[in-house]
CSV table of C-alpha atoms in Angstrom, one decimal:
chain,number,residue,atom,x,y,z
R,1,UNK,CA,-160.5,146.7,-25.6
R,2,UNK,CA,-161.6,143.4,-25.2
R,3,UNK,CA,-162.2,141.9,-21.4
R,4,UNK,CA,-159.4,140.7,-20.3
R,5,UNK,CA,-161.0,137.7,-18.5
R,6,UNK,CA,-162.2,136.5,-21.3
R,7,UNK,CA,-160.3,133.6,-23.3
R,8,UNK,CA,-159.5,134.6,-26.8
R,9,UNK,CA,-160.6,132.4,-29.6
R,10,UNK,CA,-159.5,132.9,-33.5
R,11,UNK,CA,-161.4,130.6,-36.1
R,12,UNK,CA,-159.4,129.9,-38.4
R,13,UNK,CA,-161.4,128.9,-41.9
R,14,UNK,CA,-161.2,128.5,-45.7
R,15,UNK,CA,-161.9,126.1,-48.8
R,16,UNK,CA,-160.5,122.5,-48.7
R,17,UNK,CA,-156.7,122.8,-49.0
R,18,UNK,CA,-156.2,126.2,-48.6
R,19,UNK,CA,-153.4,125.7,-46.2
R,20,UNK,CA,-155.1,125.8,-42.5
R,21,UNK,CA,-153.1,122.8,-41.1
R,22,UNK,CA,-149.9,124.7,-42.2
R,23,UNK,CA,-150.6,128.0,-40.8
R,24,UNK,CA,-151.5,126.7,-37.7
R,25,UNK,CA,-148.2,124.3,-37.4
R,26,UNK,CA,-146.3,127.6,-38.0
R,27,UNK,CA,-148.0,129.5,-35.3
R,28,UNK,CA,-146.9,126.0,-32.9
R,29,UNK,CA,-143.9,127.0,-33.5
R,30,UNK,CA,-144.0,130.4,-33.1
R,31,UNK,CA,-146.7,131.3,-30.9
R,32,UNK,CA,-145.7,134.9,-30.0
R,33,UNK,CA,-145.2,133.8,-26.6
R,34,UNK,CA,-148.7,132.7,-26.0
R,35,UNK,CA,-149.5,129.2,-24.4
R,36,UNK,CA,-151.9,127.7,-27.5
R,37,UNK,CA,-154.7,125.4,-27.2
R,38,UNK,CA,-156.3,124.1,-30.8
R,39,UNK,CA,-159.5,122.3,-32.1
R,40,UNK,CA,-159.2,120.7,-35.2
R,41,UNK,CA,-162.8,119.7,-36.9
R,42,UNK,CA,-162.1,116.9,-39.6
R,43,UNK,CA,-164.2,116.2,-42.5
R,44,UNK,CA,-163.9,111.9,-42.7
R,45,UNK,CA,-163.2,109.8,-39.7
R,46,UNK,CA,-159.5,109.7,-40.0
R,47,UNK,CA,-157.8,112.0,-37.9
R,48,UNK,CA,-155.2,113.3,-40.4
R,49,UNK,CA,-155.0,116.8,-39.1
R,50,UNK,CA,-155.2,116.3,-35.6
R,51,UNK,CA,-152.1,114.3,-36.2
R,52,UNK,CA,-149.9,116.1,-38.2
R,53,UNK,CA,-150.4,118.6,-35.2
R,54,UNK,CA,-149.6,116.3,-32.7
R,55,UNK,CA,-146.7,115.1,-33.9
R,56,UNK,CA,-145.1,118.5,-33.4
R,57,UNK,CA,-146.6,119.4,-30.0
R,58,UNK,CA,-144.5,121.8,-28.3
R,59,UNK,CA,-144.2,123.1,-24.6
R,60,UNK,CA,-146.0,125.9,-26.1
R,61,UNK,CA,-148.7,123.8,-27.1
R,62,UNK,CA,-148.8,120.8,-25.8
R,63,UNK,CA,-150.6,117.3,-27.4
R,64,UNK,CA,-152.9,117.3,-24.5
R,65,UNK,CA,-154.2,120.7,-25.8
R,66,UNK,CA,-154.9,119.4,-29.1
R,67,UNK,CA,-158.5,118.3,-29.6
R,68,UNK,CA,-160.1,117.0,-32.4
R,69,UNK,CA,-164.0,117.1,-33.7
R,70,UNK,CA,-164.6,114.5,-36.1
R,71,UNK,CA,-168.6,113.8,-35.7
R,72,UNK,CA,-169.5,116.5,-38.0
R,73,UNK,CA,-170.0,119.8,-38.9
R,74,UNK,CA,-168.5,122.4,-35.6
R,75,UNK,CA,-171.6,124.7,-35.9
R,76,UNK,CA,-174.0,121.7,-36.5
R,77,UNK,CA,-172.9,119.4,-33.1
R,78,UNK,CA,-172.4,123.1,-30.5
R,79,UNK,CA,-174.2,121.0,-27.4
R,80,UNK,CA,-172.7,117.7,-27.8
R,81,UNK,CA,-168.9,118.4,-28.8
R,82,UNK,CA,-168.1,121.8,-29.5
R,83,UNK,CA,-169.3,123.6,-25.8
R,84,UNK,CA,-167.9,120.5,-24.1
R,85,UNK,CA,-164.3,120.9,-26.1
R,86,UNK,CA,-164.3,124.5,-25.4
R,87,UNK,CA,-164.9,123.8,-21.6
R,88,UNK,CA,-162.1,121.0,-21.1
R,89,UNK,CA,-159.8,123.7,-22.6
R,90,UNK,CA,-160.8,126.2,-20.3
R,91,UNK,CA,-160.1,124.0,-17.5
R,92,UNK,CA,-157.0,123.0,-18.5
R,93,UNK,CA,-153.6,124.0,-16.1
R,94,UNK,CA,-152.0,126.0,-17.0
R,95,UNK,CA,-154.8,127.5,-18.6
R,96,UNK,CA,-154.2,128.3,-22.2
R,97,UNK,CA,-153.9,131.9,-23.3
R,98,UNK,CA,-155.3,131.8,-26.7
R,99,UNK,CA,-157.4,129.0,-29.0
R,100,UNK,CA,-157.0,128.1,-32.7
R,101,UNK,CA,-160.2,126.6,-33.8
R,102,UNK,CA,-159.4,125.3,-37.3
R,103,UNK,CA,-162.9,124.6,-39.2
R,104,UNK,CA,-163.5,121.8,-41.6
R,105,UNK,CA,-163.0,123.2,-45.1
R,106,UNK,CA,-166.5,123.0,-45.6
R,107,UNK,CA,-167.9,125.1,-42.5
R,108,UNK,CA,-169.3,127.8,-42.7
R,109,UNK,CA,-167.9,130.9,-40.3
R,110,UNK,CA,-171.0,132.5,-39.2
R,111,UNK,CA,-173.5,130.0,-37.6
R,112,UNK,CA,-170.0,128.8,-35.8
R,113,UNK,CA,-169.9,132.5,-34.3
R,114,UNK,CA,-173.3,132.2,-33.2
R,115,UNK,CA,-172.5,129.2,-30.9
R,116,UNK,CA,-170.4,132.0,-28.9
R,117,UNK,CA,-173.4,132.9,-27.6
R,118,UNK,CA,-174.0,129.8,-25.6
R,119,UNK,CA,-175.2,130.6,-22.4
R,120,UNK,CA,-172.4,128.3,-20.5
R,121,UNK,CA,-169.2,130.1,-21.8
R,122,UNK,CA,-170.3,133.4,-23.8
R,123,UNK,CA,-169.2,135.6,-20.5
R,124,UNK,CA,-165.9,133.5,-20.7
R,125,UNK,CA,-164.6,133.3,-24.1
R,126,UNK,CA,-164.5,136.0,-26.9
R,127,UNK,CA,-163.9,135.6,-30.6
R,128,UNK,CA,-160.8,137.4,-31.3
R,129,UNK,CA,-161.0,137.2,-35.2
R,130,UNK,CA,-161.8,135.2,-37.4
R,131,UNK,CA,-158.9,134.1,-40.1
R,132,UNK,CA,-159.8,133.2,-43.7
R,133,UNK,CA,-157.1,131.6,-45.7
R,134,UNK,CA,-157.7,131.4,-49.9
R,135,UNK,CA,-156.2,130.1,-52.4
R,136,UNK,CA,-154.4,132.2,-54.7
R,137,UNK,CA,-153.9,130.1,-57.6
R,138,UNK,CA,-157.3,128.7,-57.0
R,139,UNK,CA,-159.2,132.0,-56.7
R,140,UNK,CA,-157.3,133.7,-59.4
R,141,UNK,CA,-159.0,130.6,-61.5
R,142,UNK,CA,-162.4,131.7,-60.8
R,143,UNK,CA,-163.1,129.1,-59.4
R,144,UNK,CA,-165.2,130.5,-56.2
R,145,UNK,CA,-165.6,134.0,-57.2
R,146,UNK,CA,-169.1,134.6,-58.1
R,147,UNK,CA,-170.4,137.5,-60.5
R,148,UNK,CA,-174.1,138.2,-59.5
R,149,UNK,CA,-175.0,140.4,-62.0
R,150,UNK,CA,-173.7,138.2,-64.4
R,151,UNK,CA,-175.0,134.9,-63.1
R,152,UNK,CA,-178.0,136.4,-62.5
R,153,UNK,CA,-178.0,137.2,-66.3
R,154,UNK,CA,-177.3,133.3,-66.8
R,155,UNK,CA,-180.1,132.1,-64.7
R,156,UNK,CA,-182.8,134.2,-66.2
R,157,UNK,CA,-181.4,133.2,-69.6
R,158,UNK,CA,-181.5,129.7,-68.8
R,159,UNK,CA,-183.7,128.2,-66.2
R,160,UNK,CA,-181.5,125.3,-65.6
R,161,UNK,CA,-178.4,126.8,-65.1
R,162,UNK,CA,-178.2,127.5,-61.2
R,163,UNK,CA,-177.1,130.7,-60.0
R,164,UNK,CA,-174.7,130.1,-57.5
R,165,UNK,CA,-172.8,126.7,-56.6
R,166,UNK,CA,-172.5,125.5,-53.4
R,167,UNK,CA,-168.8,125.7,-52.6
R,168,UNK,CA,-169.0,129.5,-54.1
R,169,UNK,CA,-171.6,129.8,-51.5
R,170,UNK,CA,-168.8,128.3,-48.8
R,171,UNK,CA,-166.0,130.5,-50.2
R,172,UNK,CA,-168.3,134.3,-49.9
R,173,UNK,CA,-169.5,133.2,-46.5
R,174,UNK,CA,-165.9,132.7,-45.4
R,175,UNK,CA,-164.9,135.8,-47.0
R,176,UNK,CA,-168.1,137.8,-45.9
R,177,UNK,CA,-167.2,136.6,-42.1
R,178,UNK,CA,-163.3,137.3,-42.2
R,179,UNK,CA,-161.5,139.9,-39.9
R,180,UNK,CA,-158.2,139.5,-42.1
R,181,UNK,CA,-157.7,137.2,-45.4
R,182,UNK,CA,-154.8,135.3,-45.9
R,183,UNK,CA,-153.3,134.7,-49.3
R,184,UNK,CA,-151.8,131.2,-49.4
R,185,UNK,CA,-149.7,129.7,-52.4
R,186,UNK,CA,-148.6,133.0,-54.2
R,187,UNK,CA,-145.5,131.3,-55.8
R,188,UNK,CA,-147.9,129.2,-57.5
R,189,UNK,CA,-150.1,131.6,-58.5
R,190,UNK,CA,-147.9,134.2,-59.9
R,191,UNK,CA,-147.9,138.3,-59.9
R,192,UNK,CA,-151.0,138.2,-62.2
R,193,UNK,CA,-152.9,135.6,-60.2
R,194,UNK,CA,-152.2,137.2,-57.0
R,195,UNK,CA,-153.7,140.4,-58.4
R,196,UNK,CA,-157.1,138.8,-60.0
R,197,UNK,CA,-157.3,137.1,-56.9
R,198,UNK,CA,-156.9,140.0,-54.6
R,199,UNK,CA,-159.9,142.0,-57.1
R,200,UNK,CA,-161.9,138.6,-56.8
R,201,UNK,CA,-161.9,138.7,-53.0
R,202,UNK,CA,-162.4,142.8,-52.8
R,203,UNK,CA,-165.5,142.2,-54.7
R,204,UNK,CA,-166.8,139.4,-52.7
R,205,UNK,CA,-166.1,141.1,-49.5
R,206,UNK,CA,-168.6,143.5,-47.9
R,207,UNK,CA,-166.2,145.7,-46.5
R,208,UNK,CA,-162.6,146.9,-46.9
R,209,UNK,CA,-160.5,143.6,-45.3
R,210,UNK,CA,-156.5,143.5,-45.2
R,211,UNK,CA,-155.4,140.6,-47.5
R,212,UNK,CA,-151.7,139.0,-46.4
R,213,UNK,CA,-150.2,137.0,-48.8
R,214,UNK,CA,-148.9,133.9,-46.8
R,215,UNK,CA,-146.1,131.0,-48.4
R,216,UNK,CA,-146.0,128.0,-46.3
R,217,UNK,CA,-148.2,129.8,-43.5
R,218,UNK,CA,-145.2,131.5,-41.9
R,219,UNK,CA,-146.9,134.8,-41.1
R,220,UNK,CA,-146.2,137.0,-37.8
R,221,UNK,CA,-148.6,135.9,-35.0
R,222,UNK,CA,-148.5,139.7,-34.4
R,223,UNK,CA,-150.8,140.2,-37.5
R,224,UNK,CA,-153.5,137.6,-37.0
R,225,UNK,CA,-153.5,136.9,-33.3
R,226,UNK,CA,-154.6,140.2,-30.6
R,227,UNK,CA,-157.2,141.2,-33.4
R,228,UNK,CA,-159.8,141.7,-30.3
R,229,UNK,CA,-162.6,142.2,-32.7
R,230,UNK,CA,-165.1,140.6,-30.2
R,231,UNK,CA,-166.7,139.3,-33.6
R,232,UNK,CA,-169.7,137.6,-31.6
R,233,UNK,CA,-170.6,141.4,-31.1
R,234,UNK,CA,-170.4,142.2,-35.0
R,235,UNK,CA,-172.6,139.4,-36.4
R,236,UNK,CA,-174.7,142.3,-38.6
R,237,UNK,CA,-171.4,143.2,-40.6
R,238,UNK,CA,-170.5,140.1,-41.6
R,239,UNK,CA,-173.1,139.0,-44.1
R,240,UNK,CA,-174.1,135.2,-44.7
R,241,UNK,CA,-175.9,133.6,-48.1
R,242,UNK,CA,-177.3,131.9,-45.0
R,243,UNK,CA,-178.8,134.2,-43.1
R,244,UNK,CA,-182.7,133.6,-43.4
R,245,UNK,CA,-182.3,130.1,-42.5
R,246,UNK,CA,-181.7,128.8,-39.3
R,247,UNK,CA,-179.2,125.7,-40.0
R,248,UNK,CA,-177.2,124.3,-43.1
R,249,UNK,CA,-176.8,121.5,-44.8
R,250,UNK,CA,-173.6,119.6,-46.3
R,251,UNK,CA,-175.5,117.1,-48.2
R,252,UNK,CA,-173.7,118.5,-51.5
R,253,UNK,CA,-170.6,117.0,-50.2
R,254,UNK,CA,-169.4,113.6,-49.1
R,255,UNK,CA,-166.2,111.8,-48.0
R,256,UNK,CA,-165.3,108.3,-47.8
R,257,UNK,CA,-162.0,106.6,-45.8
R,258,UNK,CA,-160.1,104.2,-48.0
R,259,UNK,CA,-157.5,102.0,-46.8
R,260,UNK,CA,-154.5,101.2,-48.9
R,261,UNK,CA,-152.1,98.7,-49.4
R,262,UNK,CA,-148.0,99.3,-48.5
R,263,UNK,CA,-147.4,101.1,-52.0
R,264,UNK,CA,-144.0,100.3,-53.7
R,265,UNK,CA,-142.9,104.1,-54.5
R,266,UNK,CA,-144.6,107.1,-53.8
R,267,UNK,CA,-144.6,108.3,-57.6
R,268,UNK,CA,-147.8,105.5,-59.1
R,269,UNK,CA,-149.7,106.2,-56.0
R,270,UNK,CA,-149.2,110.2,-56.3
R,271,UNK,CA,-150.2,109.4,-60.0
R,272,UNK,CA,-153.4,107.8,-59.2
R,273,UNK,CA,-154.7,110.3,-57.1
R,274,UNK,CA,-154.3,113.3,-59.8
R,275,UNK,CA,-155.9,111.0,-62.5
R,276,UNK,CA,-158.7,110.3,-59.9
R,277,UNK,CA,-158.8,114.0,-59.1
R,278,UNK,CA,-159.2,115.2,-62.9
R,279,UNK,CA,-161.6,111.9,-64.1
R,280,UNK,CA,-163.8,112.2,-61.3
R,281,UNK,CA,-164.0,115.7,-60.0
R,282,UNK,CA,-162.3,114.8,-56.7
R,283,UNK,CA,-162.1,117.8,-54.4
R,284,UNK,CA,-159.6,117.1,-51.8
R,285,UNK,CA,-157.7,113.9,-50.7
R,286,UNK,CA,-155.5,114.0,-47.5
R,287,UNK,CA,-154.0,110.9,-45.5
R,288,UNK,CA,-151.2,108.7,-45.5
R,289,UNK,CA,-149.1,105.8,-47.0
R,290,UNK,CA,-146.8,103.2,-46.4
R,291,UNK,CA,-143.9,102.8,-48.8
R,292,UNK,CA,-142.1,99.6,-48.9
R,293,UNK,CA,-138.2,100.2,-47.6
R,294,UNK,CA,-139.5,103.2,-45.8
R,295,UNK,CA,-139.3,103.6,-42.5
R,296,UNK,CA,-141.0,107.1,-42.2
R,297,UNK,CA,-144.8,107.7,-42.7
R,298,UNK,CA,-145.4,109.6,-46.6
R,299,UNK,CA,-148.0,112.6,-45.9
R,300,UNK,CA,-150.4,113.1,-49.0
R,301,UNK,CA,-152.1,116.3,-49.4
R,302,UNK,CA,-154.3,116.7,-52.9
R,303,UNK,CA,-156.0,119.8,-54.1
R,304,UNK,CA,-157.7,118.4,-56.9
R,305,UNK,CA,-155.0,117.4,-59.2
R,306,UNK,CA,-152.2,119.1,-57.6
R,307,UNK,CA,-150.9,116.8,-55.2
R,308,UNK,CA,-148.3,117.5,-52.2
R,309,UNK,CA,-146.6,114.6,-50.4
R,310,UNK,CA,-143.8,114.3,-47.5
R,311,UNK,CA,-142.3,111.9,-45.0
R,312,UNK,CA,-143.4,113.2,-41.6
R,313,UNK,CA,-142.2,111.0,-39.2
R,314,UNK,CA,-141.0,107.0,-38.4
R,315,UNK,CA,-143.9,104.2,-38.0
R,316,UNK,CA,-144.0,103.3,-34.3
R,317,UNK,CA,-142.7,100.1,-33.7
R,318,UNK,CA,-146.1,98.1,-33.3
R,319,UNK,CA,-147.7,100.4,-35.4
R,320,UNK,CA,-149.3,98.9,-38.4
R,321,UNK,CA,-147.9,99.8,-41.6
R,322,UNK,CA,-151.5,100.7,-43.4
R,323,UNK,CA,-152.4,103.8,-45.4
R,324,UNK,CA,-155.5,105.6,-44.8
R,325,UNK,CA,-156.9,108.3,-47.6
R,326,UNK,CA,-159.8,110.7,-46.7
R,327,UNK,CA,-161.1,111.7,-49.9
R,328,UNK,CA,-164.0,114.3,-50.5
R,329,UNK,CA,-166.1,115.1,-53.3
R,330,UNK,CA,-169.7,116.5,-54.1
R,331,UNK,CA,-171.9,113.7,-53.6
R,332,UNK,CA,-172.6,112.1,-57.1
R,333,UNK,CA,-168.7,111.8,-57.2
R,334,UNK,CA,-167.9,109.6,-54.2
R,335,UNK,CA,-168.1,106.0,-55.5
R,336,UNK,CA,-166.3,103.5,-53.6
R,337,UNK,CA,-165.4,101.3,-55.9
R,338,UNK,CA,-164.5,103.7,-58.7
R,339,UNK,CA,-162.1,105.3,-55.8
R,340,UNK,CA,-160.9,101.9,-54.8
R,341,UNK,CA,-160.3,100.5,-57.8
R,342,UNK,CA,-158.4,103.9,-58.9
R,343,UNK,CA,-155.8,103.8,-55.2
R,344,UNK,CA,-155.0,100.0,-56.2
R,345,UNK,CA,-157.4,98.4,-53.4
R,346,UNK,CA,-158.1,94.8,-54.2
R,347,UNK,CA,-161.8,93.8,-53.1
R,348,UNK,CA,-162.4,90.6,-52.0
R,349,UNK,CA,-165.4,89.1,-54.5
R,350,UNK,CA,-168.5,88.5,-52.8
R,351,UNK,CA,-169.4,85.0,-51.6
């Protein structure tokens, strides 16, 4: 057993749209009868998540125990935001009885586990597990699921071809560091997919690890929360493409923030953003939109080509009515203007 004085913390991680902000608005709303506290570490300066969250604060889980970390990478900025974050929670009243930590899509687990061992709070927080959500439809694709043997054959075949990519690299550390793995989108990835997927993540996993398929991120708190794997203690069993080096780097990928005009119906600008997706390998794009004659707020979460959207909630009354879009890609593919010009955004000519 765990000590009981210590604070339990699950991290909650996995590739870009793999369903993290749902999961943990589900567990919100049904917390199991714990008082929540969450940290929500953003990729772009736009605070998409950390809104959608607080916008259905509970007495459970309160706004004021919502914090976001937008200055970077959570396992690169431990001293100046992370400790600090973890801290305020701590002193919170009522104190909370459990934290979510939701990682940016592109974080990797294990150096985040490591900054557990910070001398100010490692006697007073524990890592109770650590939560990977995947992609059915997405790993079932192949699209993260690495063969060594055979890319190895690749790479000494061909000198150019490289022998792993770097979000494969993401997806096995996430999988290597996992307690429990959570299946999202099965509907959409069918019996078949759901079964290469589940032999995909068996053979990227170093060990035996329970894999819950999850629709919409209901799941019972019961399965992912109480884990008490003290996982700060069990840093030689979860395995890192990382390991022999002391920091990472996410100069693969960047984001940009685009604003957008009021759009006249959801259905061109939903449009736009799956051509942009397909013709310029756009990764993820998340945000929201004003639509003219609407007075609620339309959500936009992208995947690549497959795009979500929703109306969340009213515009406040002096709220302006401007759409934000973070949008991420590896970093040859971000070009302003190509993205601008794609999303309708009119640049003023230079003078």
């Amino acid at each position: 057993m765990t000590d009981l004085a210590k604070l339990p913390v699950t991290v909650i991680t996995g590739f870009l749209g793999s369903g993290k902000t749902t999961l943990i608005r589900q567990l919100m709303m049904n917390p199991g009868g714990k008082r929540l506290a969450i940290v929500v570490n953003e990729f772009g300066d736009v605070g998409v998540d950390g809104e959608i969250l607080k916008s259905c604060a509970i007495p459970d889980c309160p706004a004021e125990n919502i914090m976001e970390l937008a200055n970077g990478c959570i396992c690169c900025t431990v001293a100046d935001d992370f400790i600090p974050t973890i801290e305020a929670l701590m002193a919170l009243e009522p104190r909370p009885d459990h934290i979510l930590i939701e990682t940016s899509g592109l974080a990797l687990p294990k150096p985040l586990l490591k900054a557990f061992d910070w001398p100010d709070i490692r006697s007073k927080i524990t890592v109770d597990g650590v939560i990977a959500l995947a992609d059915a439809e997405a790993v079932a694709a192949g699209r993260f699921a690495p063969n060594v043997a055979a890319v190895d054959a690749q790479r000494l075949a061909d000198e150019s071809i490289d022998h792993e990519t770097p979000l494969s690299e993401v997806f096995g550390d996430q999988i290597s560091c996992a307690d429990i793995i959570l299946l999202t989108k099965p509907d959409l990835a069918g019996a078949e997919g759901v079964a290469r997927a589940r032999e995909i993540i068996a053979a990227e996993a170093p060990r035996s690890l329970p894999v819950v398929e999850v629709a919409e991120g209901v799941v019972d708190p019961r399965i992912i929360l109480g884990l008490e794997a003290a996982a700060e203690d069990d840093m030689d069993a979860r395995p890192s493409h990382h390991d022999d080096h002391d920091d990472h780097e996410h100069d693969d990928f960047d984001s940009i923030v685009v604003e957008i005009p009021e759009q006249e119906s959801p259905d061109a600008l939903l449009r736009a953003i799956e051509e942009l997706a397909k013709a310029h390998n756009i990764l993820r794009v998340k945000g929201y939109a004003a639509v003219s004659g609407k007075p609620m707020r339309l959500l936009v979460q992208a995947v690549g080509a497959r795009v979500r959207h929703q109306f969340d909630r009213p515009w406040g009354a002096s709220e302006p009515r401007r759409g934000r879009l973070v949008v991420i890609a590896e970093h040859d593919d971000i070009r302003r203007d190509v993205i601008e010009a794609a999303l309708g955004v009119v640049t003023e000519p230079a003078e």
